[in-house]
PDB file of C-alpha atoms in Angstrom:
ATOM      1  CA  MET A   1     -27.480  -9.809 -11.205  1.00  0.00           C
ATOM      2  CA  ILE A   2     -27.174 -10.011 -15.102  1.00  0.00           C
ATOM      3  CA  GLU A   3     -23.640  -9.436 -14.880  1.00  0.00           C
ATOM      4  CA  THR A   4     -23.082 -12.781 -12.509  1.00  0.00           C
ATOM      5  CA  PRO A   5     -22.039 -15.081 -15.523  1.00  0.00           C
ATOM      6  CA  GLY A   6     -19.788 -12.135 -17.037  1.00  0.00           C
ATOM      7  CA  ILE A   7     -17.940 -11.765 -13.663  1.00  0.00           C
ATOM      8  CA  ALA A   8     -17.608 -15.727 -13.561  1.00  0.00           C
ATOM      9  CA  ALA A   9     -16.236 -15.914 -17.000  1.00  0.00           C
ATOM     10  CA  LEU A  10     -13.885 -13.242 -15.894  1.00  0.00           C
ATOM     11  CA  PHE A  11     -12.851 -14.649 -12.817  1.00  0.00           C
ATOM     12  CA  VAL A  12     -12.441 -18.460 -14.467  1.00  0.00           C
ATOM     13  CA  MET A  13     -10.192 -16.298 -17.027  1.00  0.00           C
ATOM     14  CA  LEU A  14      -8.122 -14.775 -14.310  1.00  0.00           C
ATOM     15  CA  ALA A  15      -7.393 -18.287 -12.870  1.00  0.00           C
ATOM     16  CA  ALA A  16      -6.340 -19.495 -15.934  1.00  0.00           C
ATOM     17  CA  VAL A  17      -4.229 -16.612 -16.562  1.00  0.00           C
ATOM     18  CA  ALA A  18      -2.538 -17.201 -13.002  1.00  0.00           C
ATOM     19  CA  VAL A  19      -1.860 -20.551 -13.697  1.00  0.00           C
ATOM     20  CA  ALA A  20      -0.292 -19.910 -17.293  1.00  0.00           C
ATOM     21  CA  VAL A  21       1.920 -17.119 -15.171  1.00  0.00           C
ATOM     22  CA  ALA A  22       3.168 -20.123 -12.667  1.00  0.00           C
ATOM     23  CA  ARG A  23       3.808 -22.389 -15.656  1.00  0.00           C
ATOM     24  CA  GLN A  24       5.705 -19.632 -17.878  1.00  0.00           C
ATOM     25  CA  ARG A  25       9.651 -19.671 -17.907  1.00  0.00           C
ATOM     26  CA  ASN A  26       9.799 -16.818 -20.240  1.00  0.00           C
ATOM     27  CA  LEU A  27       9.927 -14.088 -18.146  1.00  0.00           C
ATOM     28  CA  PHE A  28       8.674 -11.638 -21.053  1.00  0.00           C
ATOM     29  CA  GLY A  29       5.946 -14.008 -21.536  1.00  0.00           C
ATOM     30  CA  VAL A  30       4.946 -13.581 -17.415  1.00  0.00           C
ATOM     31  CA  VAL A  31       4.991  -9.689 -17.512  1.00  0.00           C
ATOM     32  CA  VAL A  32       2.355  -9.843 -20.754  1.00  0.00           C
ATOM     33  CA  LEU A  33       0.457 -12.264 -18.814  1.00  0.00           C
ATOM     34  CA  THR A  34       0.860 -10.568 -15.782  1.00  0.00           C
ATOM     35  CA  GLY A  35      -0.508  -7.262 -17.576  1.00  0.00           C
ATOM     36  CA  THR A  36      -3.259  -9.522 -19.130  1.00  0.00           C
ATOM     37  CA  TYR A  37      -4.264 -10.459 -15.801  1.00  0.00           C
ATOM     38  CA  SER A  38      -4.627  -6.621 -14.464  1.00  0.00           C
ATOM     39  CA  PHE A  39      -6.781  -6.086 -17.371  1.00  0.00           C
ATOM     40  CA  LEU A  40      -9.215  -8.848 -16.571  1.00  0.00           C
ATOM     41  CA  MET A  41      -9.025  -7.384 -12.948  1.00  0.00           C
ATOM     42  CA  ALA A  42      -9.583  -3.899 -13.923  1.00  0.00           C
ATOM     43  CA  THR A  43     -12.650  -5.379 -16.242  1.00  0.00           C
ATOM     44  CA  ALA A  44     -13.926  -7.232 -13.182  1.00  0.00           C
ATOM     45  CA  LEU A  45     -13.660  -4.146 -11.005  1.00  0.00           C
ATOM     46  CA  ALA A  46     -15.735  -1.919 -13.653  1.00  0.00           C
ATOM     47  CA  ALA A  47     -18.947  -4.955 -14.214  1.00  0.00           C
ATOM     48  CA  LEU A  48     -18.592  -4.675 -10.193  1.00  0.00           C
ATOM     49  CA  ASP A  49     -19.446  -0.947 -10.578  1.00  0.00           C
ATOM     50  CA  ALA A  50     -16.209  -0.021  -8.789  1.00  0.00           C
ATOM     51  CA  ALA A  51     -14.965   2.663 -11.966  1.00  0.00           C
ATOM     52  CA  ASP A  52     -12.279   3.947  -9.263  1.00  0.00           C
ATOM     53  CA  VAL A  53     -10.768   1.263  -8.423  1.00  0.00           C
ATOM     54  CA  ALA A  54     -10.632   0.241 -12.205  1.00  0.00           C
ATOM     55  CA  MET A  55      -9.249   2.821 -13.771  1.00  0.00           C
ATOM     56  CA  THR A  56      -6.432   2.777 -10.884  1.00  0.00           C
ATOM     57  CA  GLU A  57      -6.013  -1.689 -11.835  1.00  0.00           C
ATOM     58  CA  ALA A  58      -5.625  -0.350 -15.835  1.00  0.00           C
ATOM     59  CA  ALA A  59      -3.304   2.241 -15.133  1.00  0.00           C
ATOM     60  CA  VAL A  60      -1.168   0.926 -12.649  1.00  0.00           C
ATOM     61  CA  GLY A  61      -1.471  -2.683 -12.877  1.00  0.00           C
ATOM     62  CA  ALA A  62      -1.358  -3.285 -16.595  1.00  0.00           C
ATOM     63  CA  GLY A  63       0.219  -0.131 -17.689  1.00  0.00           C
ATOM     64  CA  ILE A  64       3.397   1.065 -15.499  1.00  0.00           C
ATOM     65  CA  SER A  65       4.141  -2.040 -13.960  1.00  0.00           C
ATOM     66  CA  THR A  66       4.137  -3.755 -16.880  1.00  0.00           C
ATOM     67  CA  VAL A  67       6.950  -1.038 -18.102  1.00  0.00           C
ATOM     68  CA  LEU A  68       8.766  -1.547 -14.920  1.00  0.00           C
ATOM     69  CA  PHE A  69       8.583  -5.131 -15.130  1.00  0.00           C
ATOM     70  CA  LEU A  70       9.952  -4.991 -18.818  1.00  0.00           C
ATOM     71  CA  GLY A  71      12.734  -2.702 -17.417  1.00  0.00           C
ATOM     72  CA  ALA A  72      14.109  -5.256 -14.759  1.00  0.00           C
ATOM     73  CA  LEU A  73      14.113  -7.525 -17.374  1.00  0.00           C
ATOM     74  CA  ASN A  74      16.241  -5.749 -19.689  1.00  0.00           C
ATOM     75  CA  LEU A  75      18.568  -5.757 -16.427  1.00  0.00           C
ATOM     76  CA  VAL A  76      18.300  -9.287 -15.614  1.00  0.00           C
ATOM     77  CA  GLY A  77      17.713 -10.980 -19.111  1.00  0.00           C
ATOM     78  CA  SER A  78      14.337 -12.773 -19.553  1.00  0.00           C
ATOM     79  CA  LEU A  79      14.828 -16.514 -19.137  1.00  0.00           C
ATOM     80  CA  GLU A  80      14.011 -17.787 -15.364  1.00  0.00           C
ATOM     81  CA  SER A  81      16.384 -20.970 -15.100  1.00  0.00           C
ATOM     82  CA  LYS A  82      14.631 -24.256 -14.296  1.00  0.00           C
ATOM     83  CA  PRO A  83      14.774 -24.739 -10.260  1.00  0.00           C
ATOM     84  CA  MET A  84      17.277 -27.460  -9.097  1.00  0.00           C
ATOM     85  CA  GLU A  85      14.649 -29.248  -7.059  1.00  0.00           C
ATOM     86  CA  ARG A  86      10.703 -29.394  -7.188  1.00  0.00           C
ATOM     87  CA  PRO A  87       9.792 -27.076  -4.058  1.00  0.00           C
ATOM     88  CA  TRP A  88       6.871 -28.778  -2.875  1.00  0.00           C
ATOM     89  CA  ILE A  89       6.728 -26.884   0.693  1.00  0.00           C
ATOM     90  CA  PRO A  90       5.752 -23.428  -1.197  1.00  0.00           C
ATOM     91  CA  LEU A  91       2.834 -25.261  -3.123  1.00  0.00           C
ATOM     92  CA  VAL A  92       1.423 -27.025  -0.287  1.00  0.00           C
ATOM     93  CA  LEU A  93       1.700 -23.835   1.743  1.00  0.00           C
ATOM     94  CA  SER A  94       0.051 -21.351  -0.695  1.00  0.00           C
ATOM     95  CA  LEU A  95      -2.759 -23.856  -1.411  1.00  0.00           C
ATOM     96  CA  PHE A  96      -3.318 -24.141   2.028  1.00  0.00           C
ATOM     97  CA  THR A  97      -3.233 -20.364   2.736  1.00  0.00           C
ATOM     98  CA  GLY A  98      -5.612 -20.095  -0.524  1.00  0.00           C
ATOM     99  CA  MET A  99      -7.819 -22.676   0.857  1.00  0.00           C
ATOM    100  CA  LEU A 100      -7.952 -21.130   4.372  1.00  0.00           C
ATOM    101  CA  LEU A 101      -8.902 -17.921   2.817  1.00  0.00           C
ATOM    102  CA  VAL A 102     -11.814 -19.471   0.657  1.00  0.00           C
ATOM    103  CA  TYR A 103     -12.962 -20.847   4.051  1.00  0.00           C
ATOM    104  CA  GLY A 104     -12.906 -17.480   5.797  1.00  0.00           C
ATOM    105  CA  THR A 105     -15.066 -16.101   3.198  1.00  0.00           C
ATOM    106  CA  TYR A 106     -17.983 -18.073   3.959  1.00  0.00           C
ATOM    107  CA  GLY A 107     -17.644 -15.947   7.061  1.00  0.00           C
ATOM    108  CA  LEU A 108     -18.281 -12.721   5.320  1.00  0.00           C
ATOM    109  CA  PRO A 109     -21.550 -11.169   4.523  1.00  0.00           C
ATOM    110  CA  ALA A 110     -23.154 -12.157   1.309  1.00  0.00           C
ATOM    111  CA  PHE A 111     -21.874  -9.752  -1.729  1.00  0.00           C
ATOM    112  CA  SER A 112     -23.570  -6.293  -1.883  1.00  0.00           C
ATOM    113  CA  ASP A 113     -25.732  -7.309   1.239  1.00  0.00           C
ATOM    114  CA  PRO A 114     -27.544  -4.325   2.612  1.00  0.00           C
ATOM    115  CA  HIS A 115     -27.574  -5.586   6.264  1.00  0.00           C
ATOM    116  CA  ALA A 116     -23.462  -6.057   6.357  1.00  0.00           C
ATOM    117  CA  PRO A 117     -21.947  -4.558   9.217  1.00  0.00           C
ATOM    118  CA  ILE A 118     -20.049  -2.163   6.748  1.00  0.00           C
ATOM    119  CA  HIS A 119     -23.101  -0.735   5.404  1.00  0.00           C
ATOM    120  CA  THR A 120     -24.712  -0.120   8.727  1.00  0.00           C
ATOM    121  CA  HIS A 121     -22.451   2.094  10.352  1.00  0.00           C
ATOM    122  CA  VAL A 122     -21.379   4.844   9.032  1.00  0.00           C
ATOM    123  CA  VAL A 123     -22.133   4.593   5.435  1.00  0.00           C
ATOM    124  CA  PRO A 124     -25.701   5.677   5.944  1.00  0.00           C
ATOM    125  CA  ARG A 125     -24.864   8.781   6.881  1.00  0.00           C
ATOM    126  CA  TYR A 126     -21.957   9.312   4.088  1.00  0.00           C
ATOM    127  CA  LEU A 127     -24.710   8.686   1.418  1.00  0.00           C
ATOM    128  CA  GLN A 128     -27.570  10.646   2.796  1.00  0.00           C
ATOM    129  CA  GLU A 129     -25.655  13.650   3.844  1.00  0.00           C
ATOM    130  CA  GLY A 130     -22.485  13.316   1.452  1.00  0.00           C
ATOM    131  CA  LEU A 131     -24.073  15.825  -0.841  1.00  0.00           C
ATOM    132  CA  ALA A 132     -25.187  18.380   1.357  1.00  0.00           C
ATOM    133  CA  GLU A 133     -22.043  18.401   3.536  1.00  0.00           C
ATOM    134  CA  THR A 134     -19.340  18.363   1.122  1.00  0.00           C
ATOM    135  CA  GLY A 135     -21.194  19.414  -2.299  1.00  0.00           C
ATOM    136  CA  VAL A 136     -19.339  16.253  -4.035  1.00  0.00           C
ATOM    137  CA  PRO A 137     -21.920  13.992  -5.827  1.00  0.00           C
ATOM    138  CA  ASN A 138     -19.199  11.367  -6.384  1.00  0.00           C
ATOM    139  CA  ILE A 139     -19.759   9.858  -2.939  1.00  0.00           C
ATOM    140  CA  VAL A 140     -15.998   8.214  -3.519  1.00  0.00           C
ATOM    141  CA  THR A 141     -14.274  11.457  -3.654  1.00  0.00           C
ATOM    142  CA  ALA A 142     -16.376  12.955  -1.008  1.00  0.00           C
ATOM    143  CA  VAL A 143     -15.231   9.846   1.768  1.00  0.00           C
ATOM    144  CA  LEU A 144     -11.919   9.614   0.443  1.00  0.00           C
ATOM    145  CA  ALA A 145     -11.009  13.391   0.059  1.00  0.00           C
ATOM    146  CA  SER A 146     -13.036  14.514   3.008  1.00  0.00           C
ATOM    147  CA  TYR A 147     -14.503  12.312   5.616  1.00  0.00           C
ATOM    148  CA  ARG A 148     -11.095  10.509   5.060  1.00  0.00           C
ATOM    149  CA  GLY A 149      -8.897  12.749   4.423  1.00  0.00           C
ATOM    150  CA  TYR A 150      -6.513  11.470   7.175  1.00  0.00           C
ATOM    151  CA  ASP A 151      -6.235   7.986   5.307  1.00  0.00           C
ATOM    152  CA  THR A 152      -5.611   9.725   2.380  1.00  0.00           C
ATOM    153  CA  LEU A 153      -2.930  11.744   3.571  1.00  0.00           C
ATOM    154  CA  GLY A 154      -1.520   8.767   5.062  1.00  0.00           C
ATOM    155  CA  GLU A 155      -1.636   7.201   1.584  1.00  0.00           C
ATOM    156  CA  THR A 156      -0.534   9.984   0.007  1.00  0.00           C
ATOM    157  CA  THR A 157       2.640   9.724   2.362  1.00  0.00           C
ATOM    158  CA  VAL A 158       3.029   6.009   1.797  1.00  0.00           C
ATOM    159  CA  VAL A 159       3.468   6.999  -1.753  1.00  0.00           C
ATOM    160  CA  PHE A 160       5.925   9.606  -1.054  1.00  0.00           C
ATOM    161  CA  THR A 161       7.652   7.165   1.399  1.00  0.00           C
ATOM    162  CA  ALA A 162       8.007   4.341  -1.779  1.00  0.00           C
ATOM    163  CA  GLY A 163       9.500   7.263  -4.012  1.00  0.00           C
ATOM    164  CA  ILE A 164      11.986   8.015  -1.681  1.00  0.00           C
ATOM    165  CA  GLY A 165      12.644   4.553  -0.991  1.00  0.00           C
ATOM    166  CA  VAL A 166      13.376   3.357  -4.350  1.00  0.00           C
ATOM    167  CA  ILE A 167      15.455   6.765  -4.878  1.00  0.00           C
ATOM    168  CA  THR A 168      17.460   5.860  -2.070  1.00  0.00           C
ATOM    169  CA  LEU A 169      18.133   2.574  -3.202  1.00  0.00           C
ATOM    170  CA  LEU A 170      18.650   2.976  -6.851  1.00  0.00           C
ATOM    171  CA  ARG A 171      20.346   6.281  -7.301  1.00  0.00           C
ATOM    172  CA  ARG A 172      23.703   5.094  -5.532  1.00  0.00           C
ATOM    173  CA  ARG A 173      25.448   4.778  -9.193  1.00  0.00           C
ATOM    174  CA  ARG A 174      25.536   8.462  -9.515  1.00  0.00           C
ATOM    175  CA  LYS A 175      28.320   9.069  -6.982  1.00  0.00           C
ATOM    176  CA  LYS A 176      30.403   8.340  -9.826  1.00  0.00           C
ATOM    177  CA  LYS A 177      30.093  11.233 -11.499  1.00  0.00           C
ATOM    178  CA  GLU A 178      28.851  14.961 -10.786  1.00  0.00           C
ATOM    179  CA  GLU A 179      25.626  15.588 -12.564  1.00  0.00           C
ATOM    180  CA  GLY A 180      24.447  18.464 -11.249  1.00  0.00           C
ATOM    181  CA  GLY A 181      21.813  17.115  -8.365  1.00  0.00           C
ATOM    182  CA  SER A 182      19.794  15.500 -11.217  1.00  0.00           C
TER     183      SER A 182
ATOM    184  CA  MET B   1      11.694   1.572 -31.019  1.00  0.00           C
ATOM    185  CA  ARG B   2      12.645   4.793 -31.898  1.00  0.00           C
ATOM    186  CA  THR B   3      13.089   4.331 -35.717  1.00  0.00           C
ATOM    187  CA  ASP B   4       9.480   3.219 -36.000  1.00  0.00           C
ATOM    188  CA  VAL B   5       7.217   5.610 -37.519  1.00  0.00           C
ATOM    189  CA  ILE B   6       4.031   4.461 -37.257  1.00  0.00           C
ATOM    190  CA  LEU B   7       4.555   4.181 -33.487  1.00  0.00           C
ATOM    191  CA  ARG B   8       6.260   7.590 -33.285  1.00  0.00           C
ATOM    192  CA  VAL B   9       2.911   9.302 -34.856  1.00  0.00           C
ATOM    193  CA  VAL B  10       0.855   6.968 -33.062  1.00  0.00           C
ATOM    194  CA  ALA B  11       2.370   7.989 -30.014  1.00  0.00           C
ATOM    195  CA  LYS B  12       2.551  11.972 -30.576  1.00  0.00           C
ATOM    196  CA  LEU B  13      -1.629  11.682 -31.587  1.00  0.00           C
ATOM    197  CA  LEU B  14      -2.483   9.775 -28.134  1.00  0.00           C
ATOM    198  CA  ILE B  15      -0.294  11.553 -25.607  1.00  0.00           C
ATOM    199  CA  PRO B  16      -2.110  14.990 -26.023  1.00  0.00           C
ATOM    200  CA  PHE B  17      -5.302  12.882 -25.160  1.00  0.00           C
ATOM    201  CA  ALA B  18      -3.917  11.114 -22.507  1.00  0.00           C
ATOM    202  CA  LEU B  19      -2.992  14.034 -20.803  1.00  0.00           C
ATOM    203  CA  MET B  20      -6.201  15.587 -21.285  1.00  0.00           C
ATOM    204  CA  PHE B  21      -8.092  12.709 -19.847  1.00  0.00           C
ATOM    205  CA  ALA B  22      -5.467  12.743 -17.158  1.00  0.00           C
ATOM    206  CA  LEU B  23      -7.079  16.401 -16.454  1.00  0.00           C
ATOM    207  CA  TYR B  24     -10.644  15.638 -16.941  1.00  0.00           C
ATOM    208  CA  VAL B  25     -10.538  12.622 -14.260  1.00  0.00           C
ATOM    209  CA  GLN B  26      -8.607  15.094 -12.166  1.00  0.00           C
ATOM    210  CA  PHE B  27     -11.046  18.000 -12.183  1.00  0.00           C
ATOM    211  CA  HIS B  28     -14.256  15.937 -12.718  1.00  0.00           C
ATOM    212  CA  GLY B  29     -13.396  13.671 -10.461  1.00  0.00           C
ATOM    213  CA  ASP B  30     -16.181  15.380  -7.915  1.00  0.00           C
ATOM    214  CA  PHE B  31     -18.891  14.133 -10.274  1.00  0.00           C
ATOM    215  CA  GLY B  32     -17.427  11.118 -12.382  1.00  0.00           C
ATOM    216  CA  PRO B  33     -15.332   8.376 -11.454  1.00  0.00           C
ATOM    217  CA  GLY B  34     -11.388   9.339 -10.820  1.00  0.00           C
ATOM    218  CA  GLY B  35      -9.438  11.750  -8.863  1.00  0.00           C
ATOM    219  CA  GLY B  36      -6.035  12.991  -7.709  1.00  0.00           C
ATOM    220  CA  PHE B  37      -4.405   9.353  -7.565  1.00  0.00           C
ATOM    221  CA  GLN B  38      -5.651   8.147 -11.376  1.00  0.00           C
ATOM    222  CA  ALA B  39      -5.366  11.253 -12.915  1.00  0.00           C
ATOM    223  CA  GLY B  40      -1.423  11.340 -11.649  1.00  0.00           C
ATOM    224  CA  VAL B  41      -0.954   7.623 -12.696  1.00  0.00           C
ATOM    225  CA  ILE B  42      -2.195   8.567 -16.311  1.00  0.00           C
ATOM    226  CA  VAL B  43      -0.042  11.760 -16.526  1.00  0.00           C
ATOM    227  CA  ALA B  44       2.779   9.299 -15.112  1.00  0.00           C
ATOM    228  CA  ALA B  45       1.841   7.021 -17.906  1.00  0.00           C
ATOM    229  CA  ALA B  46       1.801   9.489 -20.558  1.00  0.00           C
ATOM    230  CA  VAL B  47       5.246  10.643 -20.493  1.00  0.00           C
ATOM    231  CA  ILE B  48       6.499   6.943 -19.567  1.00  0.00           C
ATOM    232  CA  PHE B  49       4.942   6.076 -23.002  1.00  0.00           C
ATOM    233  CA  TYR B  50       6.637   9.285 -24.591  1.00  0.00           C
ATOM    234  CA  GLY B  51       9.789   7.877 -22.683  1.00  0.00           C
ATOM    235  CA  VAL B  52       9.536   4.156 -24.118  1.00  0.00           C
ATOM    236  CA  ILE B  53       8.481   5.478 -27.668  1.00  0.00           C
ATOM    237  CA  TYR B  54      10.978   8.678 -27.910  1.00  0.00           C
ATOM    238  CA  GLY B  55      14.086   7.045 -25.453  1.00  0.00           C
ATOM    239  CA  LEU B  56      14.570   7.981 -21.993  1.00  0.00           C
ATOM    240  CA  PRO B  57      16.746  11.175 -22.460  1.00  0.00           C
ATOM    241  CA  ALA B  58      13.937  12.496 -24.687  1.00  0.00           C
ATOM    242  CA  ALA B  59      11.656  11.895 -21.938  1.00  0.00           C
ATOM    243  CA  ARG B  60      14.192  13.152 -19.245  1.00  0.00           C
ATOM    244  CA  ARG B  61      14.378  16.695 -21.435  1.00  0.00           C
ATOM    245  CA  ALA B  62      10.547  16.686 -21.597  1.00  0.00           C
ATOM    246  CA  VAL B  63      10.126  16.427 -18.030  1.00  0.00           C
ATOM    247  CA  PRO B  64      13.460  16.793 -15.905  1.00  0.00           C
ATOM    248  CA  ASP B  65      14.352  14.661 -13.248  1.00  0.00           C
ATOM    249  CA  ARG B  66      14.836  17.584 -11.082  1.00  0.00           C
ATOM    250  CA  ALA B  67      10.884  18.664 -11.509  1.00  0.00           C
ATOM    251  CA  VAL B  68      10.016  14.965 -11.043  1.00  0.00           C
ATOM    252  CA  GLU B  69      11.568  14.836  -7.498  1.00  0.00           C
ATOM    253  CA  LEU B  70      10.136  18.095  -6.554  1.00  0.00           C
ATOM    254  CA  MET B  71       6.755  16.709  -7.176  1.00  0.00           C
ATOM    255  CA  VAL B  72       7.372  14.052  -5.448  1.00  0.00           C
ATOM    256  CA  ALA B  73       7.958  16.064  -2.177  1.00  0.00           C
ATOM    257  CA  ALA B  74       5.568  19.067  -3.272  1.00  0.00           C
ATOM    258  CA  GLY B  75       2.187  17.059  -3.474  1.00  0.00           C
ATOM    259  CA  VAL B  76       2.530  15.755   0.153  1.00  0.00           C
ATOM    260  CA  LEU B  77       3.517  18.880   1.114  1.00  0.00           C
ATOM    261  CA  LEU B  78       0.267  20.720  -0.441  1.00  0.00           C
ATOM    262  CA  TYR B  79      -1.721  18.341   1.263  1.00  0.00           C
ATOM    263  CA  ALA B  80      -0.238  18.790   4.416  1.00  0.00           C
ATOM    264  CA  GLY B  81      -0.588  22.381   3.895  1.00  0.00           C
ATOM    265  CA  VAL B  82      -4.513  22.260   3.515  1.00  0.00           C
ATOM    266  CA  GLY B  83      -4.365  20.762   7.141  1.00  0.00           C
ATOM    267  CA  VAL B  84      -2.530  23.515   8.175  1.00  0.00           C
ATOM    268  CA  ALA B  85      -4.407  26.252   6.503  1.00  0.00           C
ATOM    269  CA  GLY B  86      -7.511  24.675   8.216  1.00  0.00           C
ATOM    270  CA  ILE B  87      -5.772  25.065  11.505  1.00  0.00           C
ATOM    271  CA  LEU B  88      -4.647  28.723  11.071  1.00  0.00           C
ATOM    272  CA  LEU B  89      -8.056  29.572   9.935  1.00  0.00           C
ATOM    273  CA  GLY B  90      -9.297  28.594  13.075  1.00  0.00           C
ATOM    274  CA  GLY B  91     -10.650  25.111  12.488  1.00  0.00           C
ATOM    275  CA  ASN B  92      -8.905  21.140  13.288  1.00  0.00           C
ATOM    276  CA  TYR B  93      -6.363  19.968  10.858  1.00  0.00           C
ATOM    277  CA  LEU B  94      -7.691  18.747   7.475  1.00  0.00           C
ATOM    278  CA  ASP B  95     -10.626  20.778   8.621  1.00  0.00           C
ATOM    279  CA  TYR B  96     -11.630  22.053   5.026  1.00  0.00           C
ATOM    280  CA  PHE B  97     -14.969  23.965   6.402  1.00  0.00           C
ATOM    281  CA  VAL B  98     -13.081  26.614   7.528  1.00  0.00           C
ATOM    282  CA  LEU B  99     -11.518  27.370   3.984  1.00  0.00           C
ATOM    283  CA  ALA B 100     -14.216  29.441   2.828  1.00  0.00           C
ATOM    284  CA  SER B 101     -17.244  31.541   4.117  1.00  0.00           C
ATOM    285  CA  ASP B 102     -19.799  28.824   2.803  1.00  0.00           C
ATOM    286  CA  PRO B 103     -19.013  25.643   4.652  1.00  0.00           C
ATOM    287  CA  VAL B 104     -20.075  23.571   1.391  1.00  0.00           C
ATOM    288  CA  HIS B 105     -17.587  26.084  -0.987  1.00  0.00           C
ATOM    289  CA  GLY B 106     -14.740  25.385   1.687  1.00  0.00           C
ATOM    290  CA  GLN B 107     -15.122  21.403   1.264  1.00  0.00           C
ATOM    291  CA  HIS B 108     -14.656  22.183  -2.231  1.00  0.00           C
ATOM    292  CA  ARG B 109     -11.571  23.934  -1.705  1.00  0.00           C
ATOM    293  CA  GLY B 110     -10.066  21.760   0.540  1.00  0.00           C
ATOM    294  CA  ILE B 111     -11.055  18.858  -1.569  1.00  0.00           C
ATOM    295  CA  PHE B 112      -9.636  20.368  -5.043  1.00  0.00           C
ATOM    296  CA  TRP B 113      -6.097  21.198  -3.590  1.00  0.00           C
ATOM    297  CA  VAL B 114      -5.668  17.748  -1.279  1.00  0.00           C
ATOM    298  CA  GLU B 115      -6.562  16.235  -4.926  1.00  0.00           C
ATOM    299  CA  ALA B 116      -4.239  18.379  -6.691  1.00  0.00           C
ATOM    300  CA  GLY B 117      -1.727  17.292  -3.806  1.00  0.00           C
ATOM    301  CA  VAL B 118      -2.283  13.700  -4.351  1.00  0.00           C
ATOM    302  CA  ALA B 119      -1.653  13.872  -8.236  1.00  0.00           C
ATOM    303  CA  ILE B 120       1.473  15.521  -7.703  1.00  0.00           C
ATOM    304  CA  THR B 121       2.918  13.029  -5.525  1.00  0.00           C
ATOM    305  CA  VAL B 122       1.579  10.116  -7.667  1.00  0.00           C
ATOM    306  CA  SER B 123       2.663  10.841 -10.790  1.00  0.00           C
ATOM    307  CA  GLY B 124       6.201  12.164  -9.432  1.00  0.00           C
ATOM    308  CA  VAL B 125       6.951   9.110  -7.906  1.00  0.00           C
ATOM    309  CA  MET B 126       5.748   6.976 -10.630  1.00  0.00           C
ATOM    310  CA  LEU B 127       7.798   8.875 -13.156  1.00  0.00           C
ATOM    311  CA  LYS B 128      10.707   8.827 -10.952  1.00  0.00           C
ATOM    312  CA  VAL B 129      10.389   4.819 -10.153  1.00  0.00           C
ATOM    313  CA  PHE B 130      10.241   4.578 -14.304  1.00  0.00           C
ATOM    314  CA  TYR B 131      13.321   7.147 -15.014  1.00  0.00           C
ATOM    315  CA  LEU B 132      15.322   5.117 -12.181  1.00  0.00           C
ATOM    316  CA  PHE B 133      14.772   1.452 -13.243  1.00  0.00           C
ATOM    317  CA  ALA B 134      14.865   2.554 -17.145  1.00  0.00           C
ATOM    318  CA  GLY B 135      18.012   4.374 -16.676  1.00  0.00           C
ATOM    319  CA  ARG B 136      19.620   1.913 -14.685  1.00  0.00           C
ATOM    320  CA  GLY B 137      22.876   0.335 -16.674  1.00  0.00           C
ATOM    321  CA  ARG B 138      22.564   2.822 -19.379  1.00  0.00           C
ATOM    322  CA  ASP B 139      23.881   5.874 -17.515  1.00  0.00           C
ATOM    323  CA  PRO B 140      27.065   6.628 -20.296  1.00  0.00           C
ATOM    324  CA  GLU B 141      24.688   7.268 -22.921  1.00  0.00           C
ATOM    325  CA  ASP B 142      22.121   9.433 -21.070  1.00  0.00           C
ATOM    326  CA  GLU B 143      24.050  12.332 -20.485  1.00  0.00           C
ATOM    327  CA  ALA B 144      21.716  13.901 -23.528  1.00  0.00           C
TER     328      ALA B 144
END
């Protein structure tokens, strides 16, 4: 548990960036800050030994989403207009939900508790037999692609569906001129 | 950004390494961190980087829209096809054990193709979304 102070510092920085995002009116600044948030999150995930997720967060959260946000800003302008009134109800609602979630974490098993329910069901089998059964040393890959192959097929289909959705929504402009199916 | 020499040179230097790293993440996913999703995202990020520095038309010339759309569907089909191959070879859907004479080798083969499918669809979708977002509102000059 040497990393604990480091992870705590990362979480403090995450909170600070989140507050900065909420207060910032310049949307370009918001995009840069959300990129920073993703990089901090990726670092936290790497510190928690979740290298696969950290990689995804750094590439998708900090990289591609930032570019997409910038592309969107290019279309809508980069200054958020001042709100007409101060919206209190959403603030109260989100604070309440946040506190409810924090309260919920007290019901969870302690972090990396080996007796947590999730670690006593199928995990021992994956860890002990995974290498012999699949020949894949990285247990994450073995679970994702083999034991949980149906789930990953579903995930890939979700990504596909999202792509199709964006294509259908943003493509209609092409109707004006024929571009040979591009 | 198309006129900035430093950015152009650095991009040209970095993109081959990014693509190489994507291949490493893809094919080394069995042993180290990574896999299809991460590799697909890194490939897409490399092409997006190219597009950001050299302009959207250049990226579209390098990786045409048609190929990207094909990738969006081909990955899912490849993944689902691995499942069908399992049925045809006498197992269940997505049963990798029957894909080769040796069960462990069959697992390897199944995981390889399934991860390839994930990588193809993910990079296709990411690129397509980027193309669509970046192409919005600048169609006339897009002819290139």
